[in-house]
Coordinates of C-alpha atoms in Angstrom, one line a residue:
M1 CA 182.2 22.4 -145.6
S2 CA 182.5 24.4 -142.7
N3 CA 180.9 26.9 -143.3
I4 CA 177.1 25.1 -144.4
D5 CA 175.1 22.8 -142.3
I6 CA 174.7 19.8 -140.7
A7 CA 171.8 18.2 -142.3
T8 CA 173.3 19.7 -145.7
Q9 CA 176.6 18.3 -144.9
S10 CA 175.6 15.1 -144.1
R11 CA 173.8 14.1 -147.8
V12 CA 177.2 15.6 -149.4
Q13 CA 178.9 12.3 -146.9
Q14 CA 175.9 10.3 -147.6
W15 CA 176.9 10.6 -151.7
L16 CA 180.5 10.1 -151.5
S17 CA 179.7 6.9 -149.9
S18 CA 179.9 3.0 -151.3
Q19 CA 176.5 3.5 -152.3
Y20 CA 176.8 5.7 -155.2
D21 CA 178.1 4.4 -157.9
E22 CA 181.3 5.7 -159.2
Q23 CA 180.0 8.2 -162.1
T24 CA 177.7 10.1 -159.3
R25 CA 180.7 9.9 -156.4
G26 CA 183.1 12.0 -158.3
L27 CA 180.3 14.9 -159.9
V28 CA 179.7 14.9 -155.8
Q29 CA 183.9 15.1 -155.0
K30 CA 183.8 17.5 -158.3
L31 CA 181.2 20.1 -156.0
V32 CA 183.0 20.1 -152.7
D33 CA 185.9 20.3 -154.2
Q34 CA 185.2 24.0 -156.3
T35 CA 186.2 27.5 -153.6
D36 CA 182.8 28.7 -154.7
Q37 CA 180.2 26.1 -152.9
T38 CA 176.7 28.1 -153.8
E39 CA 175.7 25.2 -156.0
L40 CA 177.4 23.0 -153.6
I41 CA 174.2 23.6 -151.3
D42 CA 171.5 23.5 -154.0
S43 CA 172.0 21.0 -154.7
F44 CA 172.3 18.7 -151.1
Y45 CA 170.5 22.1 -148.7
K46 CA 167.1 19.5 -148.7
E47 CA 164.7 17.1 -150.3
L48 CA 162.9 17.4 -153.5
E49 CA 159.2 17.6 -152.7
F50 CA 156.0 16.9 -154.6
G51 CA 154.5 20.1 -155.5
T52 CA 151.3 21.1 -157.3
G53 CA 153.0 18.9 -160.7
G54 CA 154.9 16.0 -158.5
L55 CA 158.9 16.7 -159.0
R56 CA 160.5 19.0 -160.9
G57 CA 163.6 20.1 -160.7
I58 CA 167.2 21.0 -162.5
M59 CA 169.5 17.5 -163.1
G60 CA 172.4 17.0 -162.0
V61 CA 173.8 14.8 -158.7
G62 CA 172.3 15.8 -154.9
S63 CA 169.0 15.1 -152.7
N64 CA 167.6 18.3 -154.0
R65 CA 168.6 17.0 -158.1
I66 CA 166.5 14.8 -160.9
N67 CA 168.9 12.2 -160.7
K68 CA 169.2 8.2 -160.7
Y69 CA 168.6 8.0 -157.4
T70 CA 166.1 10.9 -156.7
L71 CA 164.0 9.3 -158.8
G72 CA 164.5 6.1 -157.1
K73 CA 163.3 6.6 -154.1
A74 CA 160.7 8.5 -155.4
T75 CA 159.5 4.9 -157.5
Q76 CA 160.3 3.2 -154.8
G77 CA 158.6 5.3 -152.8
L78 CA 155.8 5.0 -154.7
A79 CA 155.8 1.0 -154.7
N80 CA 156.4 0.4 -151.5
Y81 CA 152.9 2.9 -150.9
L82 CA 151.1 0.8 -153.3
K83 CA 151.8 -2.1 -152.2
K84 CA 150.1 -1.0 -149.2
Q85 CA 146.7 0.6 -150.7
Y86 CA 146.7 -3.1 -152.9
P87 CA 146.9 -5.9 -150.6
G88 CA 147.1 -9.4 -152.2
Q89 CA 146.2 -7.5 -156.2
A90 CA 148.4 -7.1 -159.2
I91 CA 148.8 -3.5 -159.5
K92 CA 149.7 -2.2 -162.4
V93 CA 151.1 1.7 -163.7
S94 CA 151.5 2.7 -166.8
V95 CA 155.0 5.1 -168.0
S96 CA 156.7 8.0 -170.9
Y97 CA 158.0 10.3 -171.2
D98 CA 158.8 13.6 -173.4
S99 CA 161.3 15.2 -175.9
R100 CA 163.7 16.4 -172.6
N101 CA 167.1 14.7 -172.3
N102 CA 167.5 12.3 -170.7
S103 CA 163.5 12.0 -170.3
Q104 CA 163.8 7.8 -172.4
E105 CA 165.7 6.6 -170.1
F106 CA 164.5 7.9 -166.6
G107 CA 161.2 7.1 -168.1
H108 CA 163.2 2.9 -168.5
L109 CA 164.6 3.5 -165.1
V110 CA 161.3 4.0 -163.9
A111 CA 159.9 1.2 -165.4
D112 CA 162.4 -1.4 -163.9
I113 CA 161.9 0.0 -160.9
F114 CA 158.2 -0.7 -160.5
S115 CA 159.2 -3.8 -162.5
A116 CA 161.5 -5.1 -159.8
N117 CA 158.7 -4.4 -157.2
D118 CA 156.2 -7.7 -159.5
I119 CA 154.0 -3.9 -161.0
H120 CA 152.9 -4.9 -164.1
V121 CA 154.2 -1.4 -165.9
Y122 CA 152.7 -0.3 -169.2
L123 CA 155.7 1.6 -171.3
F124 CA 155.2 3.1 -173.8
K125 CA 157.2 2.5 -176.9
E126 CA 158.6 5.4 -177.4
L127 CA 157.7 9.3 -176.1
R128 CA 154.0 10.4 -175.9
P129 CA 152.4 13.8 -174.4
T130 CA 151.0 13.5 -171.0
P131 CA 147.4 13.4 -171.5
M132 CA 148.4 9.7 -173.4
L133 CA 149.8 8.6 -169.7
S134 CA 146.6 9.6 -168.4
F135 CA 144.1 8.5 -170.9
A136 CA 146.1 4.7 -170.6
I137 CA 145.8 4.5 -167.0
R138 CA 142.1 4.4 -167.2
H139 CA 142.5 3.0 -170.6
F140 CA 144.4 -0.6 -169.4
G141 CA 142.8 0.1 -165.0
C142 CA 145.9 1.2 -164.1
Q143 CA 146.3 1.8 -160.6
S144 CA 148.9 4.5 -160.9
G145 CA 151.0 6.1 -163.5
V146 CA 154.0 8.2 -163.9
M147 CA 154.8 10.6 -166.6
L148 CA 158.8 11.3 -167.1
T149 CA 158.8 15.4 -168.1
A150 CA 158.7 19.1 -166.8
S151 CA 156.7 21.0 -169.0
H152 CA 157.8 23.9 -169.9
N153 CA 160.9 24.2 -168.3
P154 CA 164.0 24.9 -169.6
K155 CA 166.7 22.6 -170.7
E156 CA 168.0 21.7 -167.5
Y157 CA 165.5 20.5 -166.3
N158 CA 163.2 17.5 -166.1
G159 CA 160.9 16.3 -163.6
Y160 CA 158.2 13.0 -162.2
K161 CA 154.9 13.3 -162.4
A162 CA 152.3 10.9 -159.7
Y163 CA 149.6 9.2 -161.0
G164 CA 147.1 7.8 -158.8
N165 CA 143.5 5.6 -160.4
D166 CA 141.7 8.4 -161.6
G167 CA 144.4 9.0 -164.0
G168 CA 144.3 12.1 -163.0
Q169 CA 147.7 13.6 -160.6
L170 CA 148.4 12.2 -157.4
V171 CA 146.6 14.7 -154.6
A172 CA 146.6 15.0 -150.3
P173 CA 146.1 12.4 -148.3
H174 CA 148.2 10.2 -151.5
D175 CA 151.1 12.1 -152.2
E176 CA 151.3 13.1 -149.0
N177 CA 151.4 9.2 -148.2
V178 CA 153.8 9.0 -151.0
I179 CA 156.3 11.3 -149.6
T180 CA 156.6 10.2 -146.4
E181 CA 156.6 6.2 -148.3
V182 CA 159.5 8.0 -150.6
N183 CA 161.6 10.0 -147.1
A184 CA 161.2 6.3 -145.1
I185 CA 164.1 5.1 -147.8
Q186 CA 167.4 5.8 -145.9
Q187 CA 169.7 3.7 -148.4
V188 CA 169.8 3.6 -151.8
D189 CA 169.7 -0.6 -151.1
E190 CA 166.8 0.0 -150.3
I191 CA 165.0 -0.2 -154.5
S192 CA 165.0 -2.5 -156.5
F193 CA 166.7 -1.4 -159.2
T194 CA 167.4 -4.6 -161.6
R195 CA 164.0 -5.3 -163.7
K196 CA 161.7 -8.0 -164.7
P197 CA 161.4 -7.9 -168.2
E198 CA 158.2 -10.3 -167.9
N199 CA 156.5 -7.2 -166.0
I200 CA 156.8 -4.9 -168.6
T201 CA 154.4 -4.7 -171.5
L202 CA 155.6 -2.0 -174.2
V203 CA 152.6 0.4 -175.1
E204 CA 152.6 0.5 -178.9
E205 CA 151.9 3.2 -181.4
D206 CA 148.5 1.4 -182.6
F207 CA 147.4 1.9 -179.1
D208 CA 148.0 6.5 -180.9
Q209 CA 144.2 5.4 -182.6
I210 CA 142.5 4.3 -179.7
Y211 CA 143.7 7.7 -177.9
I212 CA 142.6 9.4 -181.2
E213 CA 139.0 8.1 -182.0
Q214 CA 137.6 8.6 -178.6
N215 CA 138.6 11.9 -178.9
K216 CA 137.3 12.4 -182.2
Q217 CA 133.7 10.8 -181.4
L218 CA 133.5 14.4 -178.5
S219 CA 133.5 16.4 -182.0
I220 CA 130.3 18.6 -181.4
H221 CA 129.8 19.6 -184.7
P222 CA 132.0 17.4 -187.0
E223 CA 129.7 17.9 -189.8
I224 CA 131.2 22.3 -189.7
V225 CA 134.8 20.8 -189.6
A226 CA 133.8 18.4 -193.1
Q227 CA 132.2 22.0 -195.4
Q228 CA 135.5 23.7 -193.7
K229 CA 137.9 21.1 -194.3
D230 CA 140.5 23.4 -195.8
L231 CA 140.9 25.6 -192.8
K232 CA 144.4 27.3 -193.2
I233 CA 146.3 25.6 -189.4
V234 CA 149.9 26.1 -188.5
F235 CA 151.3 23.6 -185.7
S236 CA 154.2 23.4 -183.9
P237 CA 155.2 21.2 -181.5
I238 CA 158.2 23.8 -180.2
H239 CA 160.1 20.1 -180.3
G240 CA 157.7 18.5 -178.5
T241 CA 156.0 15.1 -178.3
G242 CA 152.9 17.1 -179.6
I243 CA 154.4 16.6 -183.2
T244 CA 153.5 12.1 -182.2
L245 CA 149.7 13.2 -182.1
V246 CA 148.1 16.6 -182.9
P247 CA 148.8 16.8 -186.0
K248 CA 147.2 12.9 -185.9
T249 CA 144.4 13.6 -184.6
L250 CA 143.9 17.5 -186.5
E251 CA 143.8 14.9 -190.1
A252 CA 141.4 11.8 -188.1
W253 CA 139.2 15.1 -187.0
G254 CA 139.0 15.6 -190.9
F255 CA 141.8 19.2 -191.3
T256 CA 143.0 18.6 -194.2
N257 CA 145.6 21.3 -194.3
V258 CA 147.9 21.8 -191.3
H259 CA 151.3 23.0 -192.1
V260 CA 153.8 22.2 -189.5
V261 CA 156.9 24.7 -188.6
E262 CA 159.8 22.3 -190.1
E263 CA 162.7 23.8 -188.0
Q264 CA 160.6 23.0 -184.9
A265 CA 159.3 19.2 -185.7
N266 CA 161.9 17.5 -184.6
P267 CA 161.6 16.4 -181.0
D268 CA 165.1 17.6 -178.9
G269 CA 165.3 18.4 -175.6
N270 CA 168.2 21.0 -177.0
F271 CA 165.1 22.8 -177.9
P272 CA 167.3 24.6 -180.0
T273 CA 165.5 26.9 -181.8
V274 CA 163.6 29.0 -178.9
I275 CA 164.5 30.2 -175.5
Y276 CA 162.5 28.5 -173.0
P277 CA 159.8 26.0 -175.0
N278 CA 157.2 27.1 -173.2
P279 CA 154.3 28.4 -175.3
E280 CA 152.9 31.6 -173.8
E281 CA 156.1 32.9 -174.9
E282 CA 156.1 35.6 -178.0
E283 CA 159.5 34.1 -178.9
A284 CA 158.3 30.4 -178.3
M285 CA 156.1 31.2 -180.9
S286 CA 157.8 33.4 -182.5
K287 CA 158.4 30.8 -185.8
A288 CA 154.8 29.6 -185.8
K289 CA 153.6 32.8 -185.4
K290 CA 155.8 34.2 -189.1
K291 CA 154.6 31.9 -190.8
G292 CA 150.9 31.5 -189.7
Q293 CA 151.9 35.3 -191.7
D294 CA 153.4 34.0 -194.5
L295 CA 150.2 31.5 -195.7
D296 CA 147.8 33.5 -194.0
A297 CA 146.3 30.8 -192.5
D298 CA 143.5 30.8 -189.7
L299 CA 144.5 29.7 -187.0
V300 CA 148.2 28.9 -185.2
L301 CA 148.5 26.1 -183.0
A302 CA 151.7 25.6 -180.4
T303 CA 152.2 22.9 -177.2
D304 CA 154.9 22.7 -174.5
P305 CA 156.8 19.7 -174.5
D306 CA 154.7 16.8 -173.0
A307 CA 151.6 18.3 -175.3
D308 CA 149.2 19.4 -172.1
R309 CA 149.4 23.3 -172.8
V310 CA 148.0 24.5 -176.0
G311 CA 149.4 28.3 -177.2
V312 CA 147.3 30.6 -179.8
A313 CA 148.0 33.0 -182.0
I314 CA 144.5 34.0 -184.1
K315 CA 144.2 37.8 -187.0
N316 CA 143.4 40.6 -185.1
H317 CA 140.6 42.8 -187.5
Q318 CA 144.5 44.5 -188.6
G319 CA 145.4 41.3 -189.8
E320 CA 147.9 40.6 -187.8
F321 CA 149.0 37.2 -185.6
Q322 CA 148.3 38.1 -181.9
L323 CA 148.7 35.3 -179.3
L324 CA 146.0 34.8 -177.1
N325 CA 146.4 34.2 -172.7
G326 CA 145.1 31.5 -170.7
N327 CA 142.4 33.0 -169.6
Q328 CA 141.1 34.3 -172.8
I329 CA 141.4 30.7 -174.2
G330 CA 139.6 29.1 -171.3
S331 CA 136.9 31.7 -171.9
L332 CA 137.0 31.1 -176.1
L333 CA 136.8 27.1 -175.6
T334 CA 133.4 27.5 -171.8
Y335 CA 131.6 29.8 -174.5
Y336 CA 132.4 27.7 -177.8
V337 CA 131.3 24.2 -175.7
L338 CA 128.6 26.3 -173.9
A339 CA 127.2 27.7 -176.7
T340 CA 127.1 24.8 -179.3
K341 CA 125.2 22.7 -176.9
K342 CA 122.8 24.6 -176.3
E343 CA 122.5 25.7 -180.5
K344 CA 121.7 20.9 -180.6
G345 CA 119.7 21.5 -177.3
D346 CA 122.0 19.5 -175.7
L347 CA 122.8 21.4 -172.1
K348 CA 121.8 19.1 -169.6
S349 CA 120.5 20.4 -165.7
D350 CA 123.7 18.8 -164.7
D351 CA 126.1 20.3 -167.0
F352 CA 129.6 22.1 -164.7
T353 CA 132.5 24.0 -166.1
V354 CA 135.6 24.1 -163.9
K355 CA 138.3 27.2 -163.3
T356 CA 141.0 27.5 -161.0
I357 CA 141.1 30.6 -158.0
V358 CA 143.3 32.4 -160.2
T359 CA 141.5 31.9 -163.8
T360 CA 139.5 34.4 -164.7
N361 CA 135.8 35.0 -163.4
L362 CA 135.1 35.4 -167.1
I363 CA 134.2 32.1 -167.2
S364 CA 132.0 31.6 -164.2
D365 CA 130.4 34.3 -165.2
I366 CA 130.1 32.2 -168.5
S367 CA 129.0 29.1 -167.9
S368 CA 126.7 31.4 -165.4
A369 CA 124.7 33.3 -167.7
F370 CA 124.6 29.3 -169.4
Q371 CA 122.6 28.9 -166.3
V372 CA 125.7 25.9 -166.0
S373 CA 127.3 25.4 -162.7
N374 CA 130.9 26.6 -162.4
Y375 CA 133.0 25.3 -159.4
E376 CA 136.4 26.8 -158.8
T377 CA 139.7 24.5 -157.0
L378 CA 143.2 25.1 -156.2
T379 CA 146.2 25.9 -158.9
G380 CA 147.5 22.5 -161.0
F381 CA 144.8 21.1 -162.9
K382 CA 145.1 18.5 -160.8
F383 CA 142.6 19.8 -158.4
I384 CA 140.8 19.4 -161.5
G385 CA 140.6 16.1 -162.5
E386 CA 140.1 15.6 -158.7
I387 CA 136.3 17.4 -159.5
M388 CA 135.4 15.3 -162.1
T389 CA 136.9 12.2 -160.1
R390 CA 134.3 13.2 -157.2
L391 CA 131.2 14.1 -159.1
E392 CA 132.0 11.1 -161.6
G393 CA 128.4 9.6 -162.3
K394 CA 126.2 12.4 -160.2
E395 CA 127.5 15.4 -162.6
N396 CA 128.3 16.0 -166.6
Y397 CA 132.2 17.6 -167.3
L398 CA 131.6 19.7 -170.0
V399 CA 135.4 22.0 -169.5
G400 CA 138.2 23.5 -168.2
G401 CA 141.5 25.0 -167.8
E402 CA 143.6 27.2 -165.5
E403 CA 145.2 30.6 -166.9
S404 CA 148.2 28.4 -167.1
Y405 CA 147.8 26.9 -171.1
G406 CA 145.8 23.8 -169.9
F407 CA 142.4 22.5 -170.3
L408 CA 140.3 19.7 -171.1
V409 CA 136.6 18.9 -172.4
G410 CA 134.9 16.0 -172.2
D411 CA 136.1 13.5 -169.7
L412 CA 138.2 10.6 -171.5
V413 CA 141.6 11.4 -169.0
R414 CA 142.2 13.3 -166.2
D415 CA 144.6 15.9 -166.7
K416 CA 144.6 19.3 -169.1
D417 CA 145.3 17.8 -172.3
A418 CA 147.0 19.9 -175.1
V419 CA 145.5 17.4 -178.7
N420 CA 142.2 17.1 -177.4
S421 CA 142.1 21.6 -177.4
C422 CA 144.1 21.9 -180.8
A423 CA 141.0 19.5 -182.1
F424 CA 138.3 21.6 -180.1
I425 CA 140.0 25.1 -181.3
A426 CA 140.8 24.4 -184.2
E427 CA 137.3 23.3 -184.6
M428 CA 135.5 26.1 -183.0
T429 CA 137.8 27.7 -185.7
A430 CA 136.0 26.2 -188.2
Y431 CA 132.3 26.4 -186.3
F432 CA 133.0 31.0 -186.4
K433 CA 134.0 30.9 -190.2
S434 CA 130.9 29.0 -190.8
K435 CA 128.7 31.6 -189.0
G436 CA 131.2 34.1 -191.0
K437 CA 132.7 35.1 -188.2
S438 CA 136.6 35.3 -186.9
V439 CA 137.4 34.3 -182.9
Y440 CA 139.0 37.3 -182.9
D441 CA 135.6 38.8 -183.7
V442 CA 133.8 36.4 -180.8
L443 CA 136.5 37.6 -178.7
M444 CA 134.7 41.2 -179.1
D445 CA 131.7 40.1 -178.5
I446 CA 132.0 37.7 -175.7
Y447 CA 133.5 40.9 -174.1
T448 CA 130.4 43.0 -174.7
E449 CA 128.0 40.2 -173.4
Y450 CA 129.7 39.9 -170.3
G451 CA 132.5 41.9 -169.4
F452 CA 136.0 43.3 -170.9
Y453 CA 138.7 40.8 -168.3
K454 CA 142.6 41.7 -168.5
E455 CA 144.8 39.7 -166.3
K456 CA 148.5 40.7 -166.3
L457 CA 150.3 37.4 -164.9
I458 CA 154.4 38.7 -163.3
S459 CA 156.4 36.1 -162.3
L460 CA 159.7 36.5 -160.2
T461 CA 162.4 33.9 -160.3
K462 CA 163.9 33.3 -156.9
K463 CA 166.6 30.3 -157.3
G464 CA 168.3 27.8 -154.8
K465 CA 168.0 27.7 -151.3
A466 CA 168.8 31.9 -150.9
G467 CA 165.7 31.9 -153.1
A468 CA 163.3 29.5 -151.8
E469 CA 163.7 31.7 -148.2
E470 CA 162.9 35.2 -149.5
I471 CA 159.8 33.4 -151.2
Q472 CA 158.8 32.5 -148.3
Q473 CA 159.0 35.9 -146.8
M474 CA 157.1 37.8 -149.0
M475 CA 153.9 36.0 -148.1
A476 CA 155.2 35.4 -145.1
D477 CA 155.5 39.3 -145.0
L478 CA 152.3 39.6 -147.6
R479 CA 150.8 38.1 -144.0
A480 CA 151.8 40.0 -141.5
N481 CA 151.3 44.0 -142.9
P482 CA 148.9 43.0 -146.5
P483 CA 147.7 46.3 -148.3
Q484 CA 145.1 48.8 -147.8
T485 CA 145.3 49.6 -150.5
L486 CA 145.9 48.4 -154.3
G487 CA 146.2 51.3 -157.6
S488 CA 144.7 53.8 -155.1
I489 CA 141.4 50.5 -154.7
A490 CA 140.4 50.4 -151.2
V491 CA 140.1 46.3 -151.0
K492 CA 138.2 44.4 -149.2
E493 CA 138.4 41.4 -148.6
I494 CA 141.0 38.8 -148.3
R495 CA 141.3 35.0 -148.7
D496 CA 143.9 33.5 -147.4
Y497 CA 144.3 29.9 -148.8
E498 CA 147.3 28.6 -146.3
N499 CA 144.6 29.3 -143.5
R500 CA 142.0 28.9 -145.1
V501 CA 139.7 31.9 -144.5
T502 CA 138.1 34.8 -145.4
L503 CA 138.7 38.3 -144.2
D504 CA 135.5 40.9 -144.6
I505 CA 138.2 43.9 -144.2
A506 CA 134.7 46.7 -143.3
S507 CA 133.5 44.1 -140.7
G508 CA 136.4 42.4 -139.7
Q509 CA 133.8 39.0 -139.5
Q510 CA 136.1 35.7 -141.2
T511 CA 134.5 32.6 -142.5
A512 CA 135.7 29.7 -144.1
I513 CA 137.6 28.6 -147.3
E514 CA 136.4 25.1 -147.5
L515 CA 139.6 24.2 -150.4
P516 CA 142.3 22.6 -149.2
K517 CA 146.0 24.3 -147.4
S518 CA 147.2 26.1 -150.2
D519 CA 149.9 29.0 -150.1
V520 CA 147.7 31.9 -151.8
L521 CA 146.9 34.9 -150.9
Q522 CA 144.2 36.6 -152.6
F523 CA 143.0 40.6 -152.3
I524 CA 140.0 41.3 -153.6
T525 CA 139.1 45.6 -154.3
V526 CA 135.9 46.9 -153.5
D527 CA 136.2 47.5 -157.4
G528 CA 135.4 43.6 -157.5
D529 CA 139.4 43.0 -158.9
V530 CA 141.3 40.9 -157.5
I531 CA 145.0 39.9 -157.4
S532 CA 146.5 37.1 -156.5
A533 CA 150.3 35.8 -154.7
R534 CA 151.5 32.8 -154.9
P535 CA 154.2 30.8 -154.8
S536 CA 155.3 28.5 -157.8
G537 CA 154.8 24.5 -157.4
T538 CA 157.0 23.6 -160.0
E539 CA 159.0 25.9 -160.1
P540 CA 161.4 28.5 -158.4
K541 CA 159.2 31.6 -158.9
I542 CA 156.2 33.6 -157.0
K543 CA 153.4 34.9 -159.1
F544 CA 151.2 38.0 -158.8
Y545 CA 148.2 37.9 -161.1
C546 CA 145.7 40.7 -161.2
S547 CA 142.3 40.5 -162.4
V548 CA 140.6 43.9 -163.7
K549 CA 136.8 44.5 -165.3
E550 CA 134.9 47.4 -167.0
S551 CA 132.8 46.9 -169.2
L552 CA 132.5 47.2 -173.0
N553 CA 129.4 48.2 -174.5
D554 CA 130.7 48.8 -178.3
V555 CA 133.6 47.6 -180.5
Q556 CA 135.3 50.4 -181.3
A557 CA 136.0 51.5 -177.7
Y558 CA 138.0 48.3 -177.1
Q559 CA 140.9 50.0 -177.6
E560 CA 140.0 53.0 -174.8
I561 CA 139.2 51.0 -172.3
A562 CA 141.9 48.5 -173.5
D563 CA 144.4 51.4 -172.3
K564 CA 142.2 52.5 -169.2
L565 CA 143.0 48.4 -168.4
D566 CA 146.2 48.3 -168.6
Q567 CA 147.7 51.8 -166.3
K568 CA 144.9 49.9 -164.1
V569 CA 147.0 46.8 -163.7
K570 CA 150.5 48.8 -163.9
N571 CA 149.4 51.0 -160.6
V572 CA 147.7 48.1 -159.2
M573 CA 150.4 45.3 -159.3
A574 CA 152.8 48.8 -158.7
D575 CA 151.6 48.1 -155.3
I576 CA 152.3 44.5 -154.6
V577 CA 155.4 43.9 -156.6
K578 CA 158.5 43.9 -154.9
D579 CA 161.9 42.2 -156.6

């Protein structure tokens, strides 16, 4: 290990000590004995840290992997923090897990550690979606909660989402304070692993009905659903937790013609029918789309493994199913909620919507047209949840979302909720069908009324220590030498969320950004195009987002304008994305 830095060597030696179980030590020694020590370095060069989605990584041995000990440290650190936050109080947490390999085992491990620390645990008896965990925290009056999931990451990954007492994922300063407590744990014997059964309450299947019923009460047009109950819906859980709640929720709302993609119905952490269990991907949605085409369905839905993200396919004017992107889904949901509430006279002066800084401005344009406030926040639904909690009792949250396929209608939970979203997307489809329109027709109407937005996301994967350093250097280079033009269009404004400042290029004037620090750069062109660069907080990726806009006065010109915008996006991205 002579070519490995001292800090990494120290971590390796610690994991070879008798503090760790025999199996773990054997696996670490196997990595040490390998000629190529890349995997050893990647497993030990750092400690796993909380990002925008909590703790997430590849499963395996090492300080930079998801395993019994890294999850143990995280849980013990969280337990220590909760005891300091709530001194002398009876502390309660909720724990759930998805269909990933080891998720159930990890869920029970986390519950055991909390119970050993005399914290009462509401542990889901069986796998359930992330939004159910958020709902349970609020329902049981918990101070915290943990969801074992790596969302839509590949099968090698697992993760740990930590929540606060509002049901939202931890935000500053709590996330940083938990990290401090985690890092303070230097020895394995500081972690209490021995389960205290009396401190664990199993959450049974009947709890589903409470969540479903409260969601059903959010329905805007139950009478339309009753009229359109035969709406033909295809649903795939992509081997995840969505199977436990989405079909039951759609049935409870009144939809009687739901067809599950059988090949993807069973929870399976190997995700055998897809490359990635990500409903953003055409490949992951292909079986659901084919079933939709075969059945001539009205709507195709799919959820990721922990059922907080939803993919949607609708029929276009050629009768073919095409995927909607996250910006389109969010815009349609925003339009549906605001338009139908206005129609019923239910819009109030204190209503608001929320989107993230890399999500389409079409959502804010729609909100503005309905005279509804739209708040913009950092990337990650936890920041949307934070706004909801901060404004609770003062303003009324209606709908929010992010381009990465996460949405929430109503304020039952504080995280994105694909179960809730599936129900509302189905209701929206039924409502527009009752008006003689398809969802695609309505999307065209939105484009002609508010402007035709086109967005593109390019993700570059950079794995391991070398990849992390490369991503860091890419962001440093963009800050040191920002582009003056993108796609031959002049940049007029640069927003640096890390340094919390906006620079006006022409005047040189700087104004403060009020949002918390985040490693994001945005370049705004004179045409109003928005180009963002952002390292992912949950994956070994750097992401580049581009959003452009053009007027669409006639639907007949859709393809012509779409081609024009596609070329513009291509030109812009070629100037900023350097692989």
